[in-house]
Amino acid sequence: MSQSTLNPSDRQSPPTEPGSSPLGNGLKQRHLSMIALGGVIGAGLFVGSGAGIAAAGPSIVIAYAASGILVMFVMRMLGEMSAANPASGSFSVHADRAIGPWAGFTAGWMFWTLLCVGVAIEAIGAAHIMTGWFPGTPSWMWVLAFMALFCGSNLAAVSHFGEFEFWFAALKIGAIALFLGLGVLAALGLLPGTSSPGSANLLHDGGFLPNGMDGLLVGLLASVVAYGGLETVTIAAAESENPVKGVAKAVKTTMWRIAIVYVGSMLVIVTLLPWNDPAVPEDGPYAATLDHLGIPAAGEIMNVVILIALLSAMNANIYGSSRMAYSLVARGQGPKALGKASGGVPRRAVLASSGFGFVTVLLSYWYPDTLFAWLLNMVGGVILVVWGFIAVSQFVLRRRLEREAPEKLVVRMWGFPYLTWVALAGVVGVLALMVRGDDTRVQVLFTGGLTVALAVTGYVMQRRAGSRETV
């Protein structure tokens, strides 16, 4: 086998994504802008942040800020590569180009699995809300309805996905803007019927760091999970009217979106409410805050917002997983049957991704404590592994672009290469922290097993492909 085969990172041309027909470009700039804005607002923020606040107390603000910096670095690196070479496989294609096909295979199928399991989690959550509103209706009916709705929308033109996400994102952004506006007014004592709490909730009841560093670490891990999903915008950009402009604009606004939506929300919540208020983890921090402010039907209002966030995530995950599968198959890294696109849509990949998501839902009902728990643990640390691949890929491709095509560096990673190394160290550091906790240690082990299994499979496929080329 030749050295060029053994080391695909030396290839000069990017992996292609062939198909019977190309993917469409029906996403407009307004779609991408709203997907980028709304993509950071998910159910993990509305619900999952409650456990983080209960563990970290007011220091949850520091946890979200620290993990937010890491995410900003990751998105900047991903934006640099995606603006230079837009592809529906996003970071999987970049890993293929930079490290080798085995890396693209590993990162791509790991992310596909994560998104499909995510579809199941979101479908179950959405069905739970609906059965609360319509007692006596079976949960499976709502799951089936939502799966059919979003599978159908993704089988249509990509503009349908864009329209769904545009309005979902608009509603989520409106809800967050209203929440932040009311919260700031209440914190300043300007909201009728409220008085400013000052720094009482931030510094009393154990202080800013009530549970010490252990509590802060739990909050840090919770915040990392909440940031997952931002990568979808770089996948969607490949099907937009102007991929380079779309990626550049989305990535450059990441900083203030994270600062306002995540860090700003956490600061408002822990300023207005005692961190140890039982309502924070039980009802969710946003509902608890609205209830504290005397907003009528606060719980139901947040249920509507959470339902929108869940449905938005379902839609985005079916879209992202189908495009990732299509890209992998087009590069010879998956079942050929999924590599067909018609009308600009990879319909077989959409059906396969939706089907896997629906099977995962069934597993949650049939084997909640075995197979489904195993799947959840398996994808627990996937996003961190993907971020690691992004950092390594950016380091390699940046050097290559500087030599061969510097004009493609429309978006540049700050402080390269130093901040790239900082981001990679941050990913390794979070994984090391996960090993310390009993629950998260299991996730690291399962995710590690999935990573090794896919990497070995990808490497064997790479070697076989190389052997055929040299015959």
Coordinates of C-alpha atoms in Angstrom, one line a residue, residues 41 51 54 59 112-113 122 134 146 149 153 197 199 243 272 285 306 317-318 339 434 443 446:
I41 CA -32.5 27.6 22.6
A51 CA -30.4 20.3 37.9
A54 CA -29.5 22.9 42.2
S59 CA -22.0 29.7 40.3
W112 CA -25.8 10.4 13.5
T113 CA -26.4 8.0 16.4
E122 CA -37.6 14.7 22.3
F134 CA -55.2 15.6 26.8
F146 CA -44.9 13.9 15.6
L149 CA -45.1 15.1 10.8
S153 CA -41.6 17.7 6.3
P197 CA -33.5 41.3 45.5
S199 CA -27.3 40.4 45.7
P243 CA -23.1 28.8 2.0
L272 CA -34.4 36.4 41.4
P285 CA -36.0 27.2 36.4
I306 CA -40.8 23.6 25.9
N317 CA -32.2 16.2 14.4
I318 CA -34.0 14.4 11.6
G339 CA -27.0 7.5 -1.1
M434 CA -16.8 13.1 33.7
Q443 CA -21.2 7.5 29.9
F446 CA -19.9 3.6 26.8

